[in-house]
Coordinates of C-alpha atoms and ligand atoms in Angstrom, one line a residue:
F5 CA 55.1 -40.8 29.2
F6 CA 58.4 -39.1 28.4
P7 CA 57.4 -35.6 29.5
R8 CA 56.3 -36.9 32.8
M9 CA 59.6 -38.6 33.4
E10 CA 61.4 -35.4 32.6
Q11 CA 59.2 -33.6 35.1
Q12 CA 60.0 -36.0 37.8
R13 CA 63.7 -35.8 37.1
G14 CA 63.5 -32.0 37.3
L15 CA 61.8 -32.2 40.6
L16 CA 64.3 -34.7 42.0
L17 CA 67.2 -32.5 40.9
L18 CA 65.5 -29.5 42.5
L19 CA 65.1 -31.4 45.8
L20 CA 68.7 -32.6 45.7
G21 CA 69.9 -29.0 45.1
L22 CA 67.9 -27.8 48.1
Q23 CA 69.4 -30.5 50.3
L24 CA 72.9 -29.6 49.3
L25 CA 72.2 -25.9 50.1
M26 CA 70.9 -26.8 53.5
M27 CA 73.8 -29.0 54.3
G28 CA 76.2 -26.3 53.2
A29 CA 74.5 -23.8 55.4
L30 CA 74.6 -26.2 58.4
L31 CA 78.3 -26.8 57.9
C32 CA 79.1 -23.1 57.7
Q33 CA 77.1 -22.4 60.8
N34 CA 79.0 -25.2 62.7
H35 CA 82.3 -23.8 61.5
H36 CA 81.5 -20.3 62.9
L37 CA 79.9 -21.3 66.1
H38 CA 82.7 -23.2 67.8
G39 CA 86.3 -22.8 68.6
F40 CA 88.5 -25.6 67.3
T41 CA 88.8 -28.0 70.2
S42 CA 85.2 -27.8 71.2
S43 CA 83.9 -28.7 67.8
L44 CA 86.0 -31.8 67.1
R45 CA 83.3 -34.1 65.9
F46 CA 83.1 -37.7 67.1
L47 CA 81.6 -40.8 65.7
T48 CA 80.9 -43.4 68.3
Q49 CA 80.4 -47.1 67.7
D50 CA 76.9 -48.4 68.3
K51 CA 76.0 -49.8 71.6
P52 CA 76.9 -53.4 71.8
E53 CA 74.0 -55.9 71.9
V54 CA 75.3 -57.7 74.9
S55 CA 76.6 -55.5 77.8
S56 CA 79.8 -56.6 79.3
P57 CA 78.9 -57.3 83.0
G58 CA 77.1 -60.5 81.8
I59 CA 80.1 -61.9 80.0
P60 CA 82.8 -63.6 82.1
R61 CA 86.3 -62.0 81.7
Q62 CA 88.6 -64.1 79.7
D63 CA 92.2 -64.8 80.2
V64 CA 94.0 -63.1 77.3
Y65 CA 96.1 -66.2 76.7
S66 CA 93.2 -68.7 76.8
N67 CA 93.3 -71.1 73.8
I68 CA 96.0 -69.0 72.1
S69 CA 98.2 -72.1 71.8
Q70 CA 95.6 -73.4 69.3
I71 CA 96.9 -71.0 66.7
H72 CA 99.5 -72.8 64.6
H73 CA 101.2 -72.9 61.3
V74 CA 99.4 -74.8 58.5
D75 CA 101.1 -76.6 55.7
I76 CA 100.0 -74.3 52.9
R77 CA 102.0 -71.8 51.0
R78 CA 101.5 -68.2 52.1
E79 CA 99.8 -67.2 48.9
D80 CA 97.3 -70.0 49.2
L81 CA 96.1 -69.2 52.7
P82 CA 92.4 -68.4 53.2
N83 CA 91.4 -65.0 54.3
C84 CA 91.2 -64.5 58.0
P85 CA 87.5 -64.7 59.2
I86 CA 86.2 -61.6 60.8
V87 CA 85.2 -63.6 63.9
S88 CA 86.9 -66.9 64.6
P89 CA 84.7 -70.0 64.5
P90 CA 83.6 -71.5 67.9
P91 CA 86.3 -74.0 68.6
L92 CA 88.7 -71.1 68.8
P93 CA 86.8 -68.1 70.1
L94 CA 89.7 -65.7 69.7
L95 CA 87.6 -62.6 69.8
G96 CA 85.5 -62.5 72.9
G97 CA 84.7 -59.7 75.1
P98 CA 86.0 -58.4 78.4
L99 CA 89.5 -59.6 79.3
K100 CA 91.2 -60.2 82.6
V101 CA 94.2 -57.9 83.2
M102 CA 96.8 -59.9 85.1
I103 CA 99.7 -58.0 86.6
Q104 CA 102.2 -60.7 87.5
E105 CA 104.7 -59.3 90.1
N106 CA 107.9 -61.1 89.1
L107 CA 107.4 -61.5 85.5
T108 CA 110.5 -61.9 83.4
M109 CA 110.9 -61.0 79.7
E110 CA 111.9 -64.6 79.0
Q111 CA 108.6 -65.8 80.4
V112 CA 106.7 -63.4 78.1
V113 CA 108.8 -64.6 75.1
E114 CA 108.0 -68.2 76.0
K115 CA 104.3 -67.5 76.0
N116 CA 104.4 -65.9 72.6
P117 CA 106.3 -68.4 70.4
L118 CA 104.8 -67.2 67.1
V119 CA 106.1 -63.6 67.5
E120 CA 109.1 -63.0 65.3
L121 CA 112.2 -60.9 66.0
G122 CA 111.5 -57.2 66.3
G123 CA 108.0 -58.0 67.8
Q124 CA 106.4 -58.7 64.5
Y125 CA 103.6 -61.1 63.9
Q126 CA 101.5 -62.5 61.0
P127 CA 98.6 -64.9 61.5
P128 CA 100.2 -68.2 60.5
N129 CA 97.0 -69.8 59.2
C130 CA 95.2 -67.1 57.3
W131 CA 95.7 -64.0 55.2
T132 CA 94.9 -60.7 56.8
W133 CA 94.2 -57.3 55.2
H134 CA 95.2 -55.4 58.4
H135 CA 98.7 -54.2 58.9
T136 CA 99.1 -52.2 62.1
A137 CA 102.2 -50.7 63.6
I138 CA 102.2 -50.0 67.3
V139 CA 104.4 -47.1 68.4
V140 CA 105.2 -46.8 72.1
P141 CA 107.0 -43.8 73.4
Y142 CA 109.4 -45.0 76.1
Y143 CA 111.3 -43.3 78.9
G144 CA 112.7 -46.0 81.1
Q145 CA 109.4 -47.6 82.3
A146 CA 110.8 -51.1 82.1
Q147 CA 108.2 -52.7 84.4
H148 CA 105.3 -51.1 82.4
L149 CA 106.8 -52.3 79.1
Q150 CA 106.9 -55.9 80.3
H151 CA 103.3 -55.8 81.4
L152 CA 102.3 -54.2 78.2
L153 CA 104.1 -56.8 76.1
F154 CA 102.7 -59.6 78.2
H155 CA 99.2 -58.4 77.6
L156 CA 99.3 -56.8 74.1
H157 CA 100.9 -59.6 72.2
P158 CA 98.1 -62.2 72.8
F159 CA 95.5 -59.5 72.6
L160 CA 96.6 -58.6 69.0
Q161 CA 97.1 -62.3 68.0
R162 CA 93.5 -62.9 68.9
Q163 CA 92.5 -60.2 66.5
Q164 CA 94.5 -61.9 63.6
L165 CA 96.4 -58.9 62.6
H166 CA 99.8 -58.4 61.0
Y167 CA 101.5 -56.1 63.5
A168 CA 104.8 -55.0 65.0
I169 CA 105.6 -53.2 68.2
Y170 CA 108.1 -50.3 68.0
V171 CA 109.4 -49.0 71.3
V172 CA 110.9 -45.5 70.9
N173 CA 113.5 -45.1 73.7
Q174 CA 114.4 -41.5 74.6
V175 CA 117.9 -41.0 76.0
N176 CA 119.4 -37.7 77.5
N177 CA 117.9 -36.3 80.6
T178 CA 115.6 -33.8 79.0
A179 CA 111.9 -34.2 79.9
F180 CA 109.8 -36.9 78.2
N181 CA 108.8 -35.7 74.7
R182 CA 106.1 -38.0 73.6
G183 CA 105.1 -36.0 70.5
K184 CA 108.5 -36.2 69.0
L185 CA 109.0 -39.8 70.0
R186 CA 105.7 -40.6 68.2
N187 CA 107.0 -38.8 65.1
V188 CA 110.2 -40.8 65.2
G189 CA 108.4 -44.1 65.7
S190 CA 106.0 -43.4 62.8
W191 CA 108.8 -42.4 60.5
E192 CA 111.0 -45.4 61.4
A193 CA 108.0 -47.9 61.2
M194 CA 107.0 -46.7 57.7
Q195 CA 110.6 -47.2 56.5
E196 CA 110.3 -50.8 57.4
E197 CA 106.8 -51.8 56.1
D198 CA 103.9 -50.3 54.3
W199 CA 101.7 -50.2 57.4
D200 CA 98.1 -49.1 56.7
C201 CA 97.4 -48.1 60.3
V202 CA 99.6 -46.7 63.2
F203 CA 98.5 -47.0 66.8
F204 CA 100.2 -44.6 69.1
H205 CA 100.2 -46.3 72.5
D206 CA 101.2 -45.2 76.0
V207 CA 103.2 -47.8 77.8
N208 CA 101.0 -47.8 80.8
L209 CA 97.6 -48.6 79.3
L210 CA 96.4 -52.2 79.0
P211 CA 93.2 -52.8 76.9
E212 CA 90.4 -54.7 78.8
D213 CA 88.1 -55.7 76.0
N214 CA 88.9 -57.7 72.9
R215 CA 86.1 -56.1 70.9
N216 CA 88.4 -53.0 70.8
L217 CA 89.9 -53.8 67.4
Y218 CA 93.4 -52.4 66.6
I219 CA 92.6 -51.6 63.0
C220 CA 92.0 -48.3 61.2
D221 CA 88.7 -47.4 59.6
I222 CA 88.4 -44.4 57.3
F223 CA 88.6 -41.9 60.2
S224 CA 91.3 -41.4 62.7
A225 CA 90.3 -42.8 66.1
H226 CA 90.7 -42.0 69.8
V227 CA 90.7 -45.5 71.3
S228 CA 91.5 -45.3 75.1
V229 CA 88.1 -43.7 75.9
A230 CA 87.4 -45.4 79.3
I231 CA 90.2 -45.7 81.8
D232 CA 89.7 -47.4 85.1
K233 CA 91.5 -44.6 87.0
F234 CA 88.8 -42.2 85.8
N235 CA 86.0 -44.6 86.6
Y236 CA 85.7 -45.5 82.9
K237 CA 84.3 -42.1 82.1
M238 CA 85.5 -39.8 79.3
W239 CA 87.0 -37.0 81.3
M240 CA 87.9 -34.5 78.6
P241 CA 86.0 -34.4 75.3
S242 CA 88.7 -32.6 73.4
Y243 CA 91.6 -34.8 74.6
L244 CA 93.4 -37.0 72.3
G245 CA 96.1 -39.1 74.0
G246 CA 96.7 -42.5 75.6
V247 CA 95.9 -44.8 72.7
F248 CA 94.9 -43.4 69.3
A249 CA 95.1 -44.5 65.7
L250 CA 95.8 -42.7 62.5
R251 CA 96.3 -43.9 58.9
P252 CA 99.6 -42.7 57.4
V253 CA 97.6 -40.3 55.1
H254 CA 95.9 -38.8 58.2
Y255 CA 99.2 -38.5 59.9
L256 CA 100.7 -36.5 57.0
K257 CA 97.7 -34.4 56.7
I258 CA 98.0 -33.0 60.2
N259 CA 101.8 -32.8 59.8
G260 CA 102.3 -35.4 62.6
F261 CA 102.7 -34.2 66.2
P262 CA 104.4 -31.3 67.8
N263 CA 108.1 -31.8 68.5
T264 CA 108.3 -28.9 71.0
Y265 CA 106.4 -30.0 74.1
W266 CA 109.0 -31.1 76.6
D267 CA 106.6 -32.2 79.2
R268 CA 103.8 -34.7 79.9
D269 CA 100.2 -34.6 78.6
R270 CA 100.4 -31.1 77.2
E271 CA 100.8 -32.1 73.6
D272 CA 97.6 -34.1 73.6
N273 CA 95.3 -31.0 73.1
D274 CA 97.6 -29.8 70.4
I275 CA 97.0 -33.1 68.5
A276 CA 93.3 -32.7 68.8
A277 CA 93.5 -29.2 67.5
R278 CA 95.5 -30.3 64.5
L279 CA 92.7 -32.7 63.5
E280 CA 90.1 -30.1 64.1
L281 CA 91.9 -27.5 62.0
N282 CA 92.1 -30.0 59.1
G283 CA 88.4 -30.7 59.4
M284 CA 89.0 -34.3 60.2
L285 CA 86.5 -36.5 62.0
L286 CA 87.5 -38.7 64.9
S287 CA 85.8 -42.0 65.7
R288 CA 85.7 -43.6 69.1
P289 CA 84.9 -47.1 70.2
H290 CA 81.9 -47.6 72.5
L291 CA 82.7 -46.9 76.1
L292 CA 82.3 -50.6 76.9
F293 CA 84.9 -51.6 74.3
G294 CA 87.4 -48.9 74.8
R295 CA 88.2 -49.8 78.4
Y296 CA 91.8 -49.7 79.7
H297 CA 93.6 -50.5 82.9
M298 CA 96.2 -47.8 83.8
L299 CA 99.5 -48.7 85.4
E300 CA 100.6 -46.1 87.9
D301 CA 103.6 -44.0 86.9
G302 CA 106.3 -44.5 89.5
L303 CA 108.9 -42.4 87.8
D304 CA 111.2 -39.9 89.4
H305 CA 111.1 -36.7 87.4
S306 CA 113.4 -34.6 89.5
H307 CA 116.5 -35.1 87.3
E308 CA 114.7 -34.0 84.1
Q309 CA 115.5 -30.7 82.4
S310 CA 112.5 -29.2 80.7
P311 CA 113.3 -26.9 77.8
K312 CA 110.7 -24.3 77.3
S313 CA 107.5 -25.7 75.7
P314 CA 105.1 -23.5 73.7
G315 CA 102.2 -22.1 75.8
F316 CA 99.0 -24.0 75.9
L317 CA 97.8 -24.2 72.3
A318 CA 99.9 -21.1 71.6
E319 CA 99.3 -20.0 68.0
I320 CA 98.4 -23.5 66.9
Q321 CA 96.8 -22.2 63.8
S322 CA 100.1 -20.8 62.5
R323 CA 102.4 -23.3 64.2
W324 CA 101.1 -26.7 63.2
Q325 CA 102.4 -26.4 59.6
Q326 CA 106.0 -25.7 60.9
D327 CA 106.2 -27.9 63.9
G328 CA 105.7 -31.6 63.2
A329 CA 106.6 -34.4 60.8
N330 CA 108.3 -31.9 58.4
S331 CA 110.6 -30.5 61.1
L332 CA 111.7 -33.7 62.7
G333 CA 115.4 -33.8 63.8
Y334 CA 116.9 -36.7 65.7
T335 CA 119.8 -39.2 65.7
L336 CA 119.0 -42.9 65.7
L337 CA 121.6 -44.2 68.1
S338 CA 120.6 -47.9 67.7
K339 CA 117.9 -50.1 66.4
E340 CA 117.8 -53.5 68.2
L341 CA 115.5 -56.3 67.1
Q342 CA 114.4 -57.8 70.5
P343 CA 112.2 -60.9 70.5
L344 CA 109.1 -59.0 71.4
Y345 CA 109.7 -55.4 70.1
T346 CA 112.0 -53.2 68.1
N347 CA 114.0 -51.0 70.3
L348 CA 114.6 -47.6 68.6
T349 CA 117.0 -45.6 70.7
V350 CA 117.1 -42.0 69.8
D351 CA 118.7 -38.7 70.7
I352 CA 115.9 -36.3 70.1
T353 CA 117.8 -33.2 71.3
V354 CA 119.1 -32.8 67.8
P355 CA 117.0 -30.0 66.2
A356 CA 116.0 -30.1 62.5
P357 CA 117.4 -27.2 60.5
G358 CA 115.2 -24.2 61.3
A359 CA 113.3 -25.8 64.1
P360 CA 113.1 -24.3 67.6
V361 CA 116.2 -25.2 69.6
P362 CA 115.6 -26.5 73.2
S363 CA 117.5 -24.1 75.6
Ligands
NAG425 C1 88.9 -73.2 74.4 O1 88.6 -74.1 73.4 C2 87.7 -75.1 73.8 C3 87.5 -76.1 72.7 O2 88.8 -76.5 72.2 C4 86.4 -74.5 74.2 O3 85.6 -75.5 74.7 C5 86.6 -73.5 75.3 O4 85.4 -72.8 75.6 C6 87.7 -72.5 74.9 N1 88.0 -71.6 76.0 C7 87.8 -70.3 76.0 C8 88.1 -69.6 77.3 O5 87.5 -69.7 75.0
NAG426 C1 108.8 -61.8 93.8 O1 110.1 -61.7 94.2 C2 110.4 -61.3 95.5 C3 111.9 -61.1 95.7 O2 112.6 -61.5 94.7 C4 109.8 -62.4 96.5 O3 110.0 -62.0 97.8 C5 108.3 -62.6 96.2 O4 107.8 -63.6 96.9 C6 108.1 -62.9 94.7 N1 106.6 -62.8 94.4 C7 106.0 -63.8 93.7 C8 104.6 -63.6 93.5 O5 106.6 -64.8 93.3
NAG427 C1 122.4 -37.5 74.3 O1 122.9 -38.8 74.6 C2 123.7 -39.4 73.6 C3 124.0 -40.8 74.0 O2 124.2 -41.0 75.3 C4 125.0 -38.5 73.4 O3 125.8 -39.0 72.4 C5 124.6 -37.1 73.1 O4 125.7 -36.3 73.1 C6 123.6 -36.5 74.1 N1 123.1 -35.3 73.7 C7 123.1 -34.2 74.5 C8 122.6 -32.9 73.9 O5 123.4 -34.3 75.7
NAG428 C1 117.2 -50.1 74.0 O1 118.5 -50.0 73.6 C2 119.3 -49.2 74.4 C3 120.7 -49.1 73.7 O2 121.2 -50.4 73.6 C4 119.4 -49.7 75.8 O3 120.2 -48.9 76.6 C5 118.0 -49.8 76.4 O4 118.0 -50.3 77.7 C6 117.1 -50.6 75.5 N1 115.7 -50.4 76.0 C7 114.9 -51.4 76.0 C8 113.5 -51.1 76.5 O5 115.1 -52.5 75.5

């Protein structure tokens, strides 16, 4: 009896060893075969059981008024259920995106009575494990911001998250620097709360499906995968922008985002490269869930001064460790707690000691 068991164990160990060897060989091969952006590996959510066209689009505010405070101490609240029970189907599916022409900020405030100063919210009737900061780089897109707040607040309340919205407002007439604004937002948000997830969110993207959960899993995530303007197709596999999510530990691992791209869109490939160089996996929601409506950018860029940006992916291998969260220089000009968001106004033309100076 005993010798036989020993034999089996030996065989098992041998098989295990072989498997490890094979996995190692495969990983090595992958590593050598691809350049960095092309081999970013993605994990995609399973196909949903019900496809969206069959489900009617819901108003993002429907039944939201049924959420209220309960007369229990915070410590005694029950855990939030993963999916709300039927009388209050807070999670649903596809959402209507309503763009109201003459919307005022007061109206949006009125529709979201449970949101606290600074744009922070906790489910009043249950205890949640999810703490998500939303960081929105901002460059004067006032109309877009109103539409985003109108849509995003009820969207997040339906998901029963603890969240806050940080708008990082760039002054000075240098070109939009989203990478640096995201770094500032992340830093300032973490000073305030121990967020376990940070969503970096463009101001002009409105989520269209409530099964797109604004929480972090163990991987970083690219979330805005299907945008109406691009016919809901993924248009660049190595692109990481729009809406994406990182845990703070992931953020530090890639040294945040580049501070040196004074332009639009260019930094997004740099971020993808940082993940790739650190061997990090990226998850993506299913194309049916990660749908977004894009508001058109009506900005006038003619007054902007663009300091020189690094060339496309120039020396990213050597640069990412010097340009990022560890070389962030800025002045916080003001921090205003608005009813629906925290307004962080920053002068980002201040360089960190030793960082490249914009000309
Ligand atoms: C709102 O709640 C009622 C029950 O109170 C339910 O019958 C109805 O389906 C809900 N509406 C939506 C759009 O979920
Ligand atoms: C919005 O406001 C403009 C001018 O203030 C007005 O002409 C227009 O009718 C309004 N639109 C709606 C939908 O109320
Ligand atoms: C940027 O704007 C702020 C506030 O308006 C001002 O104090 C600062 O001097 C400006 N910086 C530059 C480099 O123009
Ligand atoms: C943020 O605060 C600054 C400084 O008070 C102000 O000029 C700007 O309009 C505010 N932006 C938003 C979106 O509230």
